[in-house]
mmCIF file of C-alpha atoms in Angstrom:
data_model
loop_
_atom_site.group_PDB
_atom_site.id
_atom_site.type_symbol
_atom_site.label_atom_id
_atom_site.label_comp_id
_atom_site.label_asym_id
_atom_site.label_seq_id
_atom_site.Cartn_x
_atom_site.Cartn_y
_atom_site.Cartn_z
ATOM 1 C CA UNK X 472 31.557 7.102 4.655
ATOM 2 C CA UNK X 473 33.224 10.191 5.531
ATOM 3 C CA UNK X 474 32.546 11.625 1.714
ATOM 4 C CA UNK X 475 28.581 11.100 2.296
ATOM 5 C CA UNK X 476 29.035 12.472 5.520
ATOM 6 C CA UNK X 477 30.552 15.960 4.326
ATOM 7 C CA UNK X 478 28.281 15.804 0.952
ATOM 8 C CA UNK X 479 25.159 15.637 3.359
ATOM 9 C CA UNK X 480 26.267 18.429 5.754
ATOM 10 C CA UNK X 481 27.309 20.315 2.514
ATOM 11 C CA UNK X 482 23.574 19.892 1.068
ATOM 12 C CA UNK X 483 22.148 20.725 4.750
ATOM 13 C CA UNK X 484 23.968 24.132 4.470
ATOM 14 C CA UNK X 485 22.766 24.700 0.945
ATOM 15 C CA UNK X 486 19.204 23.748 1.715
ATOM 16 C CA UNK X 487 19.575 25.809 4.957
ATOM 17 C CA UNK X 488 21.001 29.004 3.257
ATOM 18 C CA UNK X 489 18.034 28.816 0.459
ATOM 19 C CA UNK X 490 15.403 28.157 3.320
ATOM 20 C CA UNK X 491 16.620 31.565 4.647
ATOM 21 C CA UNK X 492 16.664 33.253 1.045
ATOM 22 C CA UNK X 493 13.276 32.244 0.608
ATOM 23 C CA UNK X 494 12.280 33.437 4.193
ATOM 24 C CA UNK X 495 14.231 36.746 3.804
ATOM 25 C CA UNK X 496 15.467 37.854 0.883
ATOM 26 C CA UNK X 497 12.380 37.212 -1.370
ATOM 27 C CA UNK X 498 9.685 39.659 -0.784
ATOM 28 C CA UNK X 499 6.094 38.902 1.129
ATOM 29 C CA UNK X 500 3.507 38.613 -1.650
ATOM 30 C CA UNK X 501 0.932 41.173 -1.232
ATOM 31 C CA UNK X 502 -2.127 38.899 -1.688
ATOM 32 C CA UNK X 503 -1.288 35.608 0.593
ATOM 33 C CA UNK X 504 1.049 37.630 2.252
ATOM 34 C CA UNK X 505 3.409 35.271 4.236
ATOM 35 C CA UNK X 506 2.381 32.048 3.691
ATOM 36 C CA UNK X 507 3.396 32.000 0.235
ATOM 37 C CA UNK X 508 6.962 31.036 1.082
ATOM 38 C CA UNK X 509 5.112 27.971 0.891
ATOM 39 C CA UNK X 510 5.360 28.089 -2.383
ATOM 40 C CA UNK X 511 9.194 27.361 -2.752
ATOM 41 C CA UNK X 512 9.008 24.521 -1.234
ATOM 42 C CA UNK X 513 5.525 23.180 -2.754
ATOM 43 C CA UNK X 514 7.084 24.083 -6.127
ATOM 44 C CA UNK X 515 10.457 23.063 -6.312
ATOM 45 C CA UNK X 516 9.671 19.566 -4.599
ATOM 46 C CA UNK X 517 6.474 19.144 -7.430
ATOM 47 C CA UNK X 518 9.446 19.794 -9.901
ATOM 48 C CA UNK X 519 12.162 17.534 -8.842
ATOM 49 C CA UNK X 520 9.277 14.694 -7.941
ATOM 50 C CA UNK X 521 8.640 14.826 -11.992
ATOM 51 C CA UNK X 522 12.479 14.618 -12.765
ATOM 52 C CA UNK X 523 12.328 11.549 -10.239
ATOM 53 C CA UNK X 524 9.353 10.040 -12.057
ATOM 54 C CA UNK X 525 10.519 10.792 -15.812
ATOM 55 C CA UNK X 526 14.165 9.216 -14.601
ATOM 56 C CA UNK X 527 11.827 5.986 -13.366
ATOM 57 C CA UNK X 528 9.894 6.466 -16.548
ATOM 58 C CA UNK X 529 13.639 6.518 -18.385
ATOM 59 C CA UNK X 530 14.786 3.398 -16.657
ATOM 60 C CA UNK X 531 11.604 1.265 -17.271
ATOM 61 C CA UNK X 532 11.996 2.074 -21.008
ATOM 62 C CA UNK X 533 15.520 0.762 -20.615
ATOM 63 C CA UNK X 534 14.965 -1.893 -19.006
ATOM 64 C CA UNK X 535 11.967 -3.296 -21.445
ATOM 65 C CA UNK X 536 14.582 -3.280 -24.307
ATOM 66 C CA UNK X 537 17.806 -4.101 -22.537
ATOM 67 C CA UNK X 538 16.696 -6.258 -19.805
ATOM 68 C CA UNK X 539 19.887 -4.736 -17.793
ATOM 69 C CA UNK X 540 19.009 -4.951 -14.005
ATOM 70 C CA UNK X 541 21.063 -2.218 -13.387
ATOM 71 C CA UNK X 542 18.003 -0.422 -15.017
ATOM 72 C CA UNK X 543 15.613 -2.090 -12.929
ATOM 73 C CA UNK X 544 17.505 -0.868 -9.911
ATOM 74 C CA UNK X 545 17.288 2.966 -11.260
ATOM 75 C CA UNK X 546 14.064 3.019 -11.591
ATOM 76 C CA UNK X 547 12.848 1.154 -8.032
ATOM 77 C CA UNK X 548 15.188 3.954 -6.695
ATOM 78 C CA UNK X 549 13.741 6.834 -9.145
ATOM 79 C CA UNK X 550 9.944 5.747 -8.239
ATOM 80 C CA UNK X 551 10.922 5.401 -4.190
ATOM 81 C CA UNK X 552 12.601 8.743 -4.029
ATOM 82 C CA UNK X 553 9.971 10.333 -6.326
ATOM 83 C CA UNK X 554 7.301 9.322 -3.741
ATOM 84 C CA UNK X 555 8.963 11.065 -1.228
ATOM 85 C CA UNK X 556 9.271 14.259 -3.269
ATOM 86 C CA UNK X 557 5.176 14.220 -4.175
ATOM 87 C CA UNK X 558 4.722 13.100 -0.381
ATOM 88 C CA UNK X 559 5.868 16.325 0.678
ATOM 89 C CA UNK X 560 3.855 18.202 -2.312
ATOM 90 C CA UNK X 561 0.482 16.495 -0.946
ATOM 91 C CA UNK X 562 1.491 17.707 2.413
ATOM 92 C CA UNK X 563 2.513 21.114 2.101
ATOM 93 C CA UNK X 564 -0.637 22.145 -0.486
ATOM 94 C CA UNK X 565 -3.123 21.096 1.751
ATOM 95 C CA UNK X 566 -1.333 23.735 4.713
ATOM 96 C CA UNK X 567 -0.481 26.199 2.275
ATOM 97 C CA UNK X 568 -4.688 25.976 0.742
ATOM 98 C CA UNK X 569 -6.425 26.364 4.115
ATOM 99 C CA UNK X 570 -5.407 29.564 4.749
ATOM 100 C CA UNK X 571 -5.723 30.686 1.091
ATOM 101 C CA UNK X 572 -8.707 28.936 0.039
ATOM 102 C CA UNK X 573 -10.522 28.062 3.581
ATOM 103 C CA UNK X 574 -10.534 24.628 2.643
ATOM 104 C CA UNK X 575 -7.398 22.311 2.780
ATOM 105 C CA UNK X 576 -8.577 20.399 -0.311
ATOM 106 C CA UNK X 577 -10.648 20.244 -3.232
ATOM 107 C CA UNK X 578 -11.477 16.808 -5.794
ATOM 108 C CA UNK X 579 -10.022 19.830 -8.553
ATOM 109 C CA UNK X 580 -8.277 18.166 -11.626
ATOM 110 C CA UNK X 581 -4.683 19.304 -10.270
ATOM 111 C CA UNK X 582 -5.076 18.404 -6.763
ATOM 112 C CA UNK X 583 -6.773 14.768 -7.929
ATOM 113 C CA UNK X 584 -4.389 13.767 -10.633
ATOM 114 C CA UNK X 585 -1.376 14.509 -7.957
ATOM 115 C CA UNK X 586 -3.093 12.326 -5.301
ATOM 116 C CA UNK X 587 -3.504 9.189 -8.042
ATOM 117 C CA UNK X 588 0.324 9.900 -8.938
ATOM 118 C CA UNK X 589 1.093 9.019 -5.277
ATOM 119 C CA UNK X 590 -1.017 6.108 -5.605
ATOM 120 C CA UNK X 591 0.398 4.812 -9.051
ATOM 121 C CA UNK X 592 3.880 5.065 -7.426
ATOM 122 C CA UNK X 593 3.021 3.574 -4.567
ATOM 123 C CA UNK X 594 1.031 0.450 -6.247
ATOM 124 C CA UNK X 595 4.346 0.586 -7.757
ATOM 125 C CA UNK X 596 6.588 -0.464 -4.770
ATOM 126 C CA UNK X 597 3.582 -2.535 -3.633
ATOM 127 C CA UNK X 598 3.549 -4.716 -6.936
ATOM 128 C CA UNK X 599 7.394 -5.088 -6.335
ATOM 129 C CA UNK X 600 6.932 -6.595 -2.972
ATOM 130 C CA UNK X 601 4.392 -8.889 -4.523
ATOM 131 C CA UNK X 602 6.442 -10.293 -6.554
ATOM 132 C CA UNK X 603 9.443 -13.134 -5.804
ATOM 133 C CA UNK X 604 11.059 -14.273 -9.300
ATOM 134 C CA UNK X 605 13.832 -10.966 -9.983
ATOM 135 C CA UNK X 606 13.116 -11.336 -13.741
ATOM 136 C CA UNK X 607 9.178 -11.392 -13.652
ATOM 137 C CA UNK X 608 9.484 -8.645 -11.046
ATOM 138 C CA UNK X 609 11.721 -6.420 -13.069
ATOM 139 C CA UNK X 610 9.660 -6.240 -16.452
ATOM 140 C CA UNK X 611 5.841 -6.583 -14.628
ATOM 141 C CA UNK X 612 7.246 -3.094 -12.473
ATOM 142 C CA UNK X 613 8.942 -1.324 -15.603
ATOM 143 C CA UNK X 614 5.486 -2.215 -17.875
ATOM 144 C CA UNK X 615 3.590 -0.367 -15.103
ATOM 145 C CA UNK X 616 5.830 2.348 -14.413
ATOM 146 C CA UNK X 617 5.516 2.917 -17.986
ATOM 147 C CA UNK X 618 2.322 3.656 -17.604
ATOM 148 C CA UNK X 619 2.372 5.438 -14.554
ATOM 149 C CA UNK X 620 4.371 8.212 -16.088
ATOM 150 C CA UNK X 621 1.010 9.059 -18.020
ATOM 151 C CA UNK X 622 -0.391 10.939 -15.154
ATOM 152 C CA UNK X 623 2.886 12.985 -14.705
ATOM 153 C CA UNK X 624 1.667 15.387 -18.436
ATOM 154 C CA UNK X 625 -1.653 15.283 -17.011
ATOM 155 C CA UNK X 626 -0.497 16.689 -13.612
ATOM 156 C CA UNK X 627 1.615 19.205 -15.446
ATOM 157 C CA UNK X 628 -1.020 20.580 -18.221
ATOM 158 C CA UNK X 629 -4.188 20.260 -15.737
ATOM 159 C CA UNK X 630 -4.406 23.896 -14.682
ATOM 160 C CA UNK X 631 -4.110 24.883 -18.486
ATOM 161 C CA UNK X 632 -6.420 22.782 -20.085
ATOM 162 C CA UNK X 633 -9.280 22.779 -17.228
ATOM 163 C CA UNK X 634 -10.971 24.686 -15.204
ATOM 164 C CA UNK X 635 -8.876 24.109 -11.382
ATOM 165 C CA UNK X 636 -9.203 26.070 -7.490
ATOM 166 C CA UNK X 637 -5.436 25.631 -8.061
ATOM 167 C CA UNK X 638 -3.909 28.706 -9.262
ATOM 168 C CA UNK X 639 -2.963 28.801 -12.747
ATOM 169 C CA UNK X 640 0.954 28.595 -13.556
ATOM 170 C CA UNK X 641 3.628 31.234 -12.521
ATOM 171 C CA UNK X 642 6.510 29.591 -14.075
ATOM 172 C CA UNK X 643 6.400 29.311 -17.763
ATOM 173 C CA UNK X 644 2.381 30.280 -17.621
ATOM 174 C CA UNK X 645 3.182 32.520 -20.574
ATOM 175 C CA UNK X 646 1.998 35.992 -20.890
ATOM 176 C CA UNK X 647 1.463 37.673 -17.647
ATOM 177 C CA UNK X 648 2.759 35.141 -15.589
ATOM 178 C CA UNK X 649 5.881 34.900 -14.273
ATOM 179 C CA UNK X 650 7.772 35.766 -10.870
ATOM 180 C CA UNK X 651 9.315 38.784 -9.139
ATOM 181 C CA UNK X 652 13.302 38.527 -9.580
ATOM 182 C CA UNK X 653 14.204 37.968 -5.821
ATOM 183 C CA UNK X 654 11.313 35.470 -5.614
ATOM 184 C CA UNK X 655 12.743 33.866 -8.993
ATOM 185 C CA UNK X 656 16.679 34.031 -7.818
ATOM 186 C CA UNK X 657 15.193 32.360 -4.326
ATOM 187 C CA UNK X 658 13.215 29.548 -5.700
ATOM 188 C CA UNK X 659 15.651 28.801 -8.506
ATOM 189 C CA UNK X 660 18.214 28.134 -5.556
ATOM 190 C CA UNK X 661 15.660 26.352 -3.277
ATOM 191 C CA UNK X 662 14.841 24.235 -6.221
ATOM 192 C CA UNK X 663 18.303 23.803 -7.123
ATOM 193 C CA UNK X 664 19.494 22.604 -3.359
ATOM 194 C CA UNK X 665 16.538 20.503 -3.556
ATOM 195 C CA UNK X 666 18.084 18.380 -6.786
ATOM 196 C CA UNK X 667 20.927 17.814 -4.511
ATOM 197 C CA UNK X 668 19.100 16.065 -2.194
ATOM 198 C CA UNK X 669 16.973 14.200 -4.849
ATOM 199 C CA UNK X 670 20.485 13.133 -6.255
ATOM 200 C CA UNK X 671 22.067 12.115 -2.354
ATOM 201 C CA UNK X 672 18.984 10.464 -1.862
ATOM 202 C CA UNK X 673 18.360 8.280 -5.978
ATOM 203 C CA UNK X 674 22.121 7.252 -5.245
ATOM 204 C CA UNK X 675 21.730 6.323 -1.677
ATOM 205 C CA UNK X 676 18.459 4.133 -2.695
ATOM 206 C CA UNK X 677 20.149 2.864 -5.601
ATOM 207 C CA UNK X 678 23.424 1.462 -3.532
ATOM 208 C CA UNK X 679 20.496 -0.434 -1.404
ATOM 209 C CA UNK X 680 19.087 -2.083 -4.328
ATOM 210 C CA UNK X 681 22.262 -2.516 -5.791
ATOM 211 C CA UNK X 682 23.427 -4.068 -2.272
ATOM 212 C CA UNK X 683 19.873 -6.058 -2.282
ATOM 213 C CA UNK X 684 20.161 -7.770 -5.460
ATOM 214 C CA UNK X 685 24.001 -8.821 -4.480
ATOM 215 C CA UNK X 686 22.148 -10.832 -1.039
ATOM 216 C CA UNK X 687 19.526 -12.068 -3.474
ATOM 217 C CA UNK X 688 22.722 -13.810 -5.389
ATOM 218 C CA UNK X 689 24.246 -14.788 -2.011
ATOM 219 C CA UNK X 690 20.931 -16.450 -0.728
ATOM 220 C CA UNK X 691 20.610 -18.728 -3.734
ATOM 221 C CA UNK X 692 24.479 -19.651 -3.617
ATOM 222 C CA UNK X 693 23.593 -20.581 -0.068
ATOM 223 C CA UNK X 694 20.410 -22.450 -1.436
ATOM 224 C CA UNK X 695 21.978 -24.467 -3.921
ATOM 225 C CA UNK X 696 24.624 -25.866 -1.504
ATOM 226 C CA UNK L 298 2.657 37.640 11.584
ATOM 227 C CA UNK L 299 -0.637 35.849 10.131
ATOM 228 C CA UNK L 300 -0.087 32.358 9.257
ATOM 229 C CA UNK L 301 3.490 31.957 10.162
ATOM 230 C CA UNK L 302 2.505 29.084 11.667
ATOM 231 C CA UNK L 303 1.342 27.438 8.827
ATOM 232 C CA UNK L 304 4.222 28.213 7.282
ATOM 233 C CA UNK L 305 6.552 26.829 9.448
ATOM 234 C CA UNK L 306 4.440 23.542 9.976
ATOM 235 C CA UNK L 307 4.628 23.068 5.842
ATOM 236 C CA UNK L 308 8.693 23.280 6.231
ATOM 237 C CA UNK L 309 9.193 20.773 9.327
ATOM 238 C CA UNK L 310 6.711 18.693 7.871
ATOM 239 C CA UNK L 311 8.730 18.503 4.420
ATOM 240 C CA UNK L 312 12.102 18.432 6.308
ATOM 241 C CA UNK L 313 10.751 15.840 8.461
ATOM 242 C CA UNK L 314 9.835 13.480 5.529
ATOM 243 C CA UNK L 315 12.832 13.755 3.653
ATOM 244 C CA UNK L 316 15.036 13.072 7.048
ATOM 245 C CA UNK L 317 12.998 10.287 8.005
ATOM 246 C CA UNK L 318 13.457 8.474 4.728
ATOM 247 C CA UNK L 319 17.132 9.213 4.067
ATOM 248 C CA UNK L 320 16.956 7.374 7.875
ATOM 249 C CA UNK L 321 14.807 4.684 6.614
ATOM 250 C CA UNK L 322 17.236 4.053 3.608
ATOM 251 C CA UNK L 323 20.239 3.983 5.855
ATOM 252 C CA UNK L 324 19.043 1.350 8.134
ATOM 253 C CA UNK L 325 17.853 -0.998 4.966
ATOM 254 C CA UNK L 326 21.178 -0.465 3.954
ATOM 255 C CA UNK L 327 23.030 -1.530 7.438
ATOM 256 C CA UNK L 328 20.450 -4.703 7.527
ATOM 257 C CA UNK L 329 21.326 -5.472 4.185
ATOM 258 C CA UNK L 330 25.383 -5.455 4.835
ATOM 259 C CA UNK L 331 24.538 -7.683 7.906
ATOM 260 C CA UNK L 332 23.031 -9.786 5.888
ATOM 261 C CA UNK L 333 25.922 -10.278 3.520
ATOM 262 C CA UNK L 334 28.309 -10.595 6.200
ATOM 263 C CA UNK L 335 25.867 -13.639 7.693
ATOM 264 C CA UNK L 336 25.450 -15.270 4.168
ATOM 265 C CA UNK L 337 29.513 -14.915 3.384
ATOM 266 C CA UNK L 338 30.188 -16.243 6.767
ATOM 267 C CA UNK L 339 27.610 -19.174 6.011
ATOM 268 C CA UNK L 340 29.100 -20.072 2.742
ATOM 269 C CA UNK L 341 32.634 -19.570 3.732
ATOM 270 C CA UNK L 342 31.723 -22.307 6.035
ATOM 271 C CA UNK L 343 30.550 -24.435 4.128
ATOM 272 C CA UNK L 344 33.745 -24.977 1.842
#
């Protein structure tokens, strides 16, 4: 208890020292001016939501051939916490558009194919709940999941292989993109502290599930007799 | 400065989420260990 405590406050000051890196040490951009700090956030969160989903999209594949429900477990947690993650993209674009674009949002191939991820993951957790038996549960989940990890190339490659509103990439866009060094040195951090909390929070959701499958046991030893 | 505001509200809101879930996670997790404790207790019991 006391270790989580002290690894959380740890991550809080880490998160807390980036937040102020990105507020000022990186430079205002000259176009958007201040409300592209936005952009660490939006960014770094879109990132670590795809290293959620492709760690869900990891365990599924595991699971299929292994039938191991530790893998199961994984990837409830991975697809949960991922949610979260793309929660906080869909929220943060829309604030960070309005003043940019005059619009908060746009049906643009970017902006739509994020919105169905957060629906695939969360149809998801709702077939989960749907279903009782632990076995049928596991592999009808890890079969979808499967498949929801087809929208996460789409997301990625959308801006490059249509026509978006959203900006085109500044992180490995290629030529001409990129980002200026303080601006690179303060999202790399921001995106860095934010891996820490994508960690605290997969191993935190996977002790629950972990913890839930071990009452599952306990109700049906408590059935039986 | 312009649009501060909307800056800010794009950081609590993201804070916010991530603070209410790691909350939401915690008190699944304290359910779930009362729970165990009840179904233990139960089958202990029963012996």
């Amino acid at each position: 208890m006391t270790k989580s405590i002290l690894r959380a406050a740890v991550l809080f000051a880490l998160i807390a020292s980036t937040a102020y890196l990105a507020f000022y040490y990186a430079p205002i951009e000259k176009t958007m001016g201040v409300v592209q700090k936005i952009f660490y956030l939006h960014i770094s969160c879109a990132f670590s939501a795809f290293v959620a989903f492709g760690t869900c999209f990891y365990a599924n594949l595991r699971y299929v051939f292994t039938r191991e429900p530790k893998s199961d477990w994984l990837g409830v947690s991975a697809a949960e916490v991922g949610l979260a993650f793309i929660t906080v993209v869909l929220i943060t674009g829309p604030i960070w558009a309005h003043p940019v674009w005059g619009i908060w949002w746009t049906w643009d191939a970017r902006l739509t194919l994020t919105f169905v991820l957060g629906l695939l993951y969360l149809s998801y957790l709702l077939l989960r709940s749907m279903i009782e038996e632990p076995d049928k549960r596991a592999m009808f989940s890890a079969l979808f999941g499967i498949f929801a990890f087809l929208d996460v190339p789409l997301v990625y490659f959308s801006i490059r292989w249509w026509r978006t509103q959203h900006p085109q990439p500044v992180i490995l866009g290629g030529p001409g993109s990129g980002l200026e060094p303080r601006m690179r040195v303060s999202y790399l951090l921001m995106w860095g502290a934010l891996t820490g909390l994508l960690i605290l929070l997969l191993s935190a959701r996977y002790r629950l599930e972990a913890l839930r499958a071990g009452v599952e046991d306990l109700r049906r030893e408590a059935e039986v007799r | 400065m312009k649009n501060l505001d909307s800056v800010l509200a794009a950081y609590l809101a993201g804070w916010a989420i991530f603070f209410v879930y790691y909350i939401s996670v915690s008190q699944r997790m304290s359910t779930l260990r009362e729970e165990v404790e009840r179904l233990k207790a139960m089958l202990n019991k029963g012996k």
